[in-house]
Tab-separated table of C-alpha atoms in Angstrom:
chain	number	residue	atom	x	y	z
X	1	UNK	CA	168.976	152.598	60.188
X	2	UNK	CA	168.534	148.771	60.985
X	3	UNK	CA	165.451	148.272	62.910
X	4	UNK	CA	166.248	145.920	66.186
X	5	UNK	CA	163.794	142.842	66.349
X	6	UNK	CA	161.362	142.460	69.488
X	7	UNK	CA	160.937	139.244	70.587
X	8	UNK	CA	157.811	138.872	71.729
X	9	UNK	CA	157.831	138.323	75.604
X	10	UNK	CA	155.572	135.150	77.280
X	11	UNK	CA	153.612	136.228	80.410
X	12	UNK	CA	153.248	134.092	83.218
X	13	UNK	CA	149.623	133.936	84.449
X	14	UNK	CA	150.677	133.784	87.855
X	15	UNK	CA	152.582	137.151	87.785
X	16	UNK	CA	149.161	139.115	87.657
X	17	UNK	CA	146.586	139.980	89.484
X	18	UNK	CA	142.975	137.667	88.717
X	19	UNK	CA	141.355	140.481	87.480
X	20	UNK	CA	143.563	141.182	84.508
X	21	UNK	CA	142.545	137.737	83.230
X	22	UNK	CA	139.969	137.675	81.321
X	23	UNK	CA	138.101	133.876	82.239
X	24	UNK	CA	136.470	134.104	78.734
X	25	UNK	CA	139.601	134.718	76.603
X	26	UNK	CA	138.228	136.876	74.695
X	27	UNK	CA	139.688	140.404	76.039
X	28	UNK	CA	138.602	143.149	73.472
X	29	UNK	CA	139.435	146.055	76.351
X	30	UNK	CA	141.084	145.121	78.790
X	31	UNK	CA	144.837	145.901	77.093
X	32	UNK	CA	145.439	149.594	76.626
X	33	UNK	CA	148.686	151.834	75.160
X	34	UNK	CA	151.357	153.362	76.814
X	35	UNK	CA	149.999	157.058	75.855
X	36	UNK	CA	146.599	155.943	78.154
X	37	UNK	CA	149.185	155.164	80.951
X	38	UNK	CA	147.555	156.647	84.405
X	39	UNK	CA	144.304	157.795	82.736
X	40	UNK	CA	140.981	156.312	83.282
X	41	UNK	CA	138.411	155.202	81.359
X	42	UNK	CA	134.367	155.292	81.840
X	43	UNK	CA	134.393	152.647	83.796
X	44	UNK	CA	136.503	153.987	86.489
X	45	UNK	CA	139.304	151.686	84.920
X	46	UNK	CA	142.937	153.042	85.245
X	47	UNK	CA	145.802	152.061	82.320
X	48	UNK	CA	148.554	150.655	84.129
X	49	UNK	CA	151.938	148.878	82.049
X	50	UNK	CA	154.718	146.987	83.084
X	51	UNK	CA	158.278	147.052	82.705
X	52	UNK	CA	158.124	145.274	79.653
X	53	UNK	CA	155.341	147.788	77.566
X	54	UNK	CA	152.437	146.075	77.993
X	55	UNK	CA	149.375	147.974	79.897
X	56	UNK	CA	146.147	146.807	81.014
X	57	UNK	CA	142.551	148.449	82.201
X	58	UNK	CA	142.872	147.777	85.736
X	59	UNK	CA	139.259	147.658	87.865
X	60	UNK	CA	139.336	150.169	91.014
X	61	UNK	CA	140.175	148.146	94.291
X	62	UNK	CA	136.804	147.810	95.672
X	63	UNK	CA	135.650	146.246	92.478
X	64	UNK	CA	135.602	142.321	91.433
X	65	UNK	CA	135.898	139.795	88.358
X	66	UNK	CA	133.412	137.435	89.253
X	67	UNK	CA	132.671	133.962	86.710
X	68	UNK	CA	129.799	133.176	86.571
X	69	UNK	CA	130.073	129.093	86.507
X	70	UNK	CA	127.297	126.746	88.177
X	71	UNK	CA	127.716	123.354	89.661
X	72	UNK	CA	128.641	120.622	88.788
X	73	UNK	CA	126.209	118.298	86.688
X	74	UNK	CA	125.377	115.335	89.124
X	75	UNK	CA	127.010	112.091	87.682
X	76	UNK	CA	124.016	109.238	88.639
X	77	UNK	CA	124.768	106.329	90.430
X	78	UNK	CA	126.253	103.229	88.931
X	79	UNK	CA	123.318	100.410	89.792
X	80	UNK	CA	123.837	96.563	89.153
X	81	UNK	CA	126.425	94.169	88.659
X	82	UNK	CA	129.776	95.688	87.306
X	83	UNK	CA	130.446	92.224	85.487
X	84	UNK	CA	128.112	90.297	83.171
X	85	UNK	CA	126.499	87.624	84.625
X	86	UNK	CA	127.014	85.290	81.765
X	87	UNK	CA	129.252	85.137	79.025
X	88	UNK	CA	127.432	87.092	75.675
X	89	UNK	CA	129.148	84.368	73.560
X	90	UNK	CA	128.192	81.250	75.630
X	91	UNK	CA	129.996	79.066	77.619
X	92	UNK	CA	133.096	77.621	75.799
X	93	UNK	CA	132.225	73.819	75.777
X	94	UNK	CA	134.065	72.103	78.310
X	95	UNK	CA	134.221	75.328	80.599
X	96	UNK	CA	131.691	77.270	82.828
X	97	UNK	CA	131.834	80.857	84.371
X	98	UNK	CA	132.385	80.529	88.154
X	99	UNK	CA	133.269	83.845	90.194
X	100	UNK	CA	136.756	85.069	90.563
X	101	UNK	CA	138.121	87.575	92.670
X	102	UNK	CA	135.963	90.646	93.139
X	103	UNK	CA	133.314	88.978	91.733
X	104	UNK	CA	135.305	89.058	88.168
X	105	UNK	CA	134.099	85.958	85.494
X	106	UNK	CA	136.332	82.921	85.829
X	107	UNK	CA	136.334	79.797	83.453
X	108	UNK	CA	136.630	76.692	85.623
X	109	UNK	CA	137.215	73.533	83.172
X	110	UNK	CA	136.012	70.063	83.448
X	111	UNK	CA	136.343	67.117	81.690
X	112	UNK	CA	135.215	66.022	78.466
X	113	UNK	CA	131.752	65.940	77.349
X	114	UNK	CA	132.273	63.197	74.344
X	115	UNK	CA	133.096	59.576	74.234
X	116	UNK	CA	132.346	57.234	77.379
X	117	UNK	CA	131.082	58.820	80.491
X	118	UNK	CA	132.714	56.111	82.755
X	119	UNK	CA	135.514	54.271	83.003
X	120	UNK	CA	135.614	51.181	84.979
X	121	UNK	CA	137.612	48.350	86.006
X	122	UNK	CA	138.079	45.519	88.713
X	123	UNK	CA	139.985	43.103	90.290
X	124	UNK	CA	138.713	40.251	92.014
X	125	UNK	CA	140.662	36.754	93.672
X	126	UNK	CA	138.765	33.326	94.874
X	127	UNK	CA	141.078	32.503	97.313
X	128	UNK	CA	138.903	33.653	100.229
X	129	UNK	CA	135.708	32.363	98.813
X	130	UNK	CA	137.669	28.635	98.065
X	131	UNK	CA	138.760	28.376	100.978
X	132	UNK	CA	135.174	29.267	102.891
X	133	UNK	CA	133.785	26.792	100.173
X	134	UNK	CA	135.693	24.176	101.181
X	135	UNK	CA	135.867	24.713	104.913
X	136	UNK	CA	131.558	24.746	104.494
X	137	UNK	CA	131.551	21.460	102.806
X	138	UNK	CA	133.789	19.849	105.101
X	139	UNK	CA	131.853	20.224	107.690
X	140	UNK	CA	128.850	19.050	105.817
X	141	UNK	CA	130.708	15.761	103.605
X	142	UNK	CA	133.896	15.459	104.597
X	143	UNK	CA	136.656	15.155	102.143
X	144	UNK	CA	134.330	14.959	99.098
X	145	UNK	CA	132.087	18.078	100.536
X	146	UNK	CA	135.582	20.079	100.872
X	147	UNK	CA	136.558	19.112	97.341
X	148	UNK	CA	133.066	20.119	96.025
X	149	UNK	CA	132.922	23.099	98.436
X	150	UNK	CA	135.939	24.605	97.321
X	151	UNK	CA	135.437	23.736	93.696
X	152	UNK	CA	131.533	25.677	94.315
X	153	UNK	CA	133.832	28.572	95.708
X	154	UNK	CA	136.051	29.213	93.157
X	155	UNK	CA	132.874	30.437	91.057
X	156	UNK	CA	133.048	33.620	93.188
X	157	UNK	CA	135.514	36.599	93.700
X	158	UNK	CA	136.068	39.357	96.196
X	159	UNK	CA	138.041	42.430	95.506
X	160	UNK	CA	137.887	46.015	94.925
X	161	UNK	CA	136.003	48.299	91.814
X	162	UNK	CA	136.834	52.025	90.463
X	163	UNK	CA	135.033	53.938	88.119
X	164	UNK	CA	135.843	57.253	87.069
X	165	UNK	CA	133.763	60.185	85.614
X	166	UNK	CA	135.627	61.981	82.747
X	167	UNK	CA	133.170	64.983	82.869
X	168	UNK	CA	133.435	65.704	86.420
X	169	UNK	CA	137.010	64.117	86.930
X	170	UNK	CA	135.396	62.277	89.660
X	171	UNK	CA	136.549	59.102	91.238
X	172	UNK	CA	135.110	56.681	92.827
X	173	UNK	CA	136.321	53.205	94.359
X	174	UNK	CA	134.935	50.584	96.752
X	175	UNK	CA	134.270	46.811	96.888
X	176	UNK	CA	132.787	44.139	94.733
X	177	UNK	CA	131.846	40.426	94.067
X	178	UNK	CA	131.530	38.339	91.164
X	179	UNK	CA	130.277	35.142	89.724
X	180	UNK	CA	131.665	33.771	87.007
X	181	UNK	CA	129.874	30.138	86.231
X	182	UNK	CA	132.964	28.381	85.464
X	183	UNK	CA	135.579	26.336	87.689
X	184	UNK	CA	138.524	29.023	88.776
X	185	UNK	CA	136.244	32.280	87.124
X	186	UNK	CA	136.272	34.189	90.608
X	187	UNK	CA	139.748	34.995	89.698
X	188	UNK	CA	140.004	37.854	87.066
X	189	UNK	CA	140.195	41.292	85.875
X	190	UNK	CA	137.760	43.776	84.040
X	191	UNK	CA	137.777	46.917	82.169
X	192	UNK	CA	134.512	48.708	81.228
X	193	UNK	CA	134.098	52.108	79.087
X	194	UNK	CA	129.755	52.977	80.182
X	195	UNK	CA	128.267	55.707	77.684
X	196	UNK	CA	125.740	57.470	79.774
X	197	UNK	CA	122.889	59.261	77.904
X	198	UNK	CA	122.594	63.497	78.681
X	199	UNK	CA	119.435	62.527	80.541
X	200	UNK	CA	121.175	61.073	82.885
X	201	UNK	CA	123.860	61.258	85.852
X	202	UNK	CA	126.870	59.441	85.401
X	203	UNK	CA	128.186	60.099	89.252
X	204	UNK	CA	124.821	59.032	90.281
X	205	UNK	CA	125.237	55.801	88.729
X	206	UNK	CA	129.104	55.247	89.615
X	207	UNK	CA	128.401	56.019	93.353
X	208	UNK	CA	126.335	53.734	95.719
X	209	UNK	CA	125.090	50.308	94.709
X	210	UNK	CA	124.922	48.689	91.582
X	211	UNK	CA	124.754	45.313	89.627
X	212	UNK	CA	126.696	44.438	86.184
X	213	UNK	CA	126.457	42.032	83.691
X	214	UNK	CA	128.939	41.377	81.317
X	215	UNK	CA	129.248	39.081	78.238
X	216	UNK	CA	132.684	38.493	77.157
X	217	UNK	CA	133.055	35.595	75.042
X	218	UNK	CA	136.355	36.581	74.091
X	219	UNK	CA	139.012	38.421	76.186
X	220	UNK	CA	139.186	41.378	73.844
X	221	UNK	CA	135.653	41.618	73.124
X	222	UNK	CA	132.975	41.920	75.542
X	223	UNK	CA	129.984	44.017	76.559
X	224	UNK	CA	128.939	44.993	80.157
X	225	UNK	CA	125.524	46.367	81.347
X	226	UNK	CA	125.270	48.454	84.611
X	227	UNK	CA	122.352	49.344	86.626
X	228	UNK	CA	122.150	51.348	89.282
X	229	UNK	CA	118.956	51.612	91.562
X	230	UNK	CA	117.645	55.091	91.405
X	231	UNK	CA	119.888	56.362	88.617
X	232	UNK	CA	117.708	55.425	85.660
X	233	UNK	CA	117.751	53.043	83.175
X	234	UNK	CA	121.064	50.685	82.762
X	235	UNK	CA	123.617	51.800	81.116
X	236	UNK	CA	126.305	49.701	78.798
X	237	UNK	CA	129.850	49.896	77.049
X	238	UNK	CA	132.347	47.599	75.518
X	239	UNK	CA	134.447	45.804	77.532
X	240	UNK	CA	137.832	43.681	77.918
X	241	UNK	CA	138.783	41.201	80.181
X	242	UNK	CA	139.708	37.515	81.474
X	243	UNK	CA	136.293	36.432	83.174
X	244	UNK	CA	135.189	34.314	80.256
X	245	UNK	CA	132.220	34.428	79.345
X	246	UNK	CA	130.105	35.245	81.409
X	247	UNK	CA	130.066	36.559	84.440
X	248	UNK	CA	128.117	38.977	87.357
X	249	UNK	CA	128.834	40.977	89.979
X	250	UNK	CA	127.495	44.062	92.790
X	251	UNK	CA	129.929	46.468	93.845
X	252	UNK	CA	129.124	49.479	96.341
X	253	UNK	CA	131.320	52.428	95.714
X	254	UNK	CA	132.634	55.764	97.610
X	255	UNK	CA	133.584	58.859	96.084
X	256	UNK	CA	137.188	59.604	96.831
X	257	UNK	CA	137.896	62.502	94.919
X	258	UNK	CA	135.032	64.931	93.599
X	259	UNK	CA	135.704	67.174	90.668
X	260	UNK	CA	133.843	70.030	89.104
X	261	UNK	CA	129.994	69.897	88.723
C-alpha cells in the first residue's frame, strides 16, 4: 500500500489568535496531539486543533500573553554643524569653501595665484593739451608763444587707464595723464604686467591714486614702476609700448567690476 505524501501546510500568523504565538519562538508546549484534543493540562490549558491536524494549548479566556519589552533606548541629540567647516584636505589652490544651499560646502573659484598680479594698459592723445598749450602761449607771445606753447603741450597726454586683477578677476578703469619729455610723446599707448608680492594687495594698489614710471627705451622692452599711496611699497613689471623712453604719468581708477575675495 503506497503511502500518500503530506505536504506540509504554511500557517498564516494572522489566522490565530495572539496567544497561540509564542513572541519568543521558542514554543516547547504550546503544540499538542490530536489524542489530547478537548483535555486540559495543569495549567488550565485546553488542546484545541484545526481542520488541518494541527492542535495547540490554548490559555483559558480570562488569561493573557503578555511580552515583556521596555522602551525604547533614547537616541541623543545630534549637536553642531552637520557639515565640516573646512575642507580635511585643504582648500584646492585656486578655490575656497563658501556656503551652499542648506549650509552645504561650496567651492567658489578665483583667478590665478601665479604669474603677474596686474595687468595694465593705457591710452593717452595730446591733442587737448596742444591745443591748451598753444592757446596759453598765444596769449602770452603771440605767434612764437603759440608755436612754443603747443610744442610744450604735446609733452603731455590725457586719456583713460585699466588694470585688472587676475586673482580676484577684478577690474578697474579710470583716467590718466602722462609726460613723455619728447616733442609729440603725449600721444601713445602702454601695456604693463605688475607682480605684486603675497604681502601685499594688488586691488589696493590698482584702485584709487597712483603714480608710474616707466623706462622703455625700446618699444618691446620696457619696465614700469607703480606706487600707490597707502598700498605699500611700489610695485614693477615689464612693459611694452610706444612712449619712448621715458615717460610718467598719475591715473585715479574705479572699480567696475569686483570679483571674488
Amino acid at each position: 500500500m503506497r503511502k500518500r505524501s503530506v505536504c506540509p501546510r504554511i500557517l498564516v500568523p494572522e489566522f490565530y489568535p495572539l496567544n497561540l504565538v509564542d513572541p519568543l519562538g521558542l514554543d516547547p508546549v504550546l503544540s499538542c496531539s490530536s489524542s489530547q484534543e478537548g483535555k486540559t493540562d495543569t495549567n488550565h490549558n485546553t488542546c484545541q486543533c484545526d481542520g488541518s491536524g494541527l492542535c495547540f494549548w490554548v490559555p483559558p479566556n480570562n488569561s493573557s500573553v503578555t511580552v515583556n519589552a521596555g522602551p525604547p533606548p533614547l537616541i541623543p541629540p545630534i549637536s553642531g554643524p552637520l557639515w565640516p567647516v573646512a575642507s580635511p584636505i585643504g582648500n584646492v589652490p585656486g578655490t575656497s569653501l563658501g556656503s551652499g544651499p542648506g549650509g552645504a560646502p561650496q567651492a567658489s573659484t578665483c583667478g590665478p595665484k601665479t604669474g603677474p598680479s596686474i595687468l595694465g594698459a593705457n591710452a593717452t592723445t595730446s591733442a587737448p593739451t596742444v591745443a591748451a598749450g598753444a592757446a596759453i602761449g598765444g596769449l602770452l607771445g603771440g605767434e612764437p608763444g603759440a608755436a612754443i606753447g603747443g610744442l610744450i603741450g604735446s609733452f603731455f597726454g590725457v586719456g583713460l587707464s585699466g588694470s585688472y586683477v587676475r586673482s580676484t578677476k577684478s577690474l578697474y578703469v579710470g583716467p590718466t595723464v602722462v609726460f613723455t619729455p619728447v616733442p609729440g610723446g603725449g600721444t601713445g599707448v602702454s601695456f604693463n604686467a605688475l607682480y605684486v608680492p603675497s604681502s601685499q594687495n594688488p586691488n589696493s594698489i590698482a584702485s584709487g591714486l597712483s603714480f608710474s614710471a616707466t623706462l622703455q627705451p625700446l618699444a618691446l622692452f620696457g619696465a614700469t614702476v607703480v606706487k600707490t599711496p597707502g598700498a605699500g611699497p611700489a610695485v614693477v613689471g615689464p612693459s611694452i609700448g610706444t612712449r619712448v623712453p621715458v615717460s610718467f604719468g598719475a591715473s585715479y581708477s574705479f572699480a567696475v567690476r569686483k570679483g571674488c575675495s
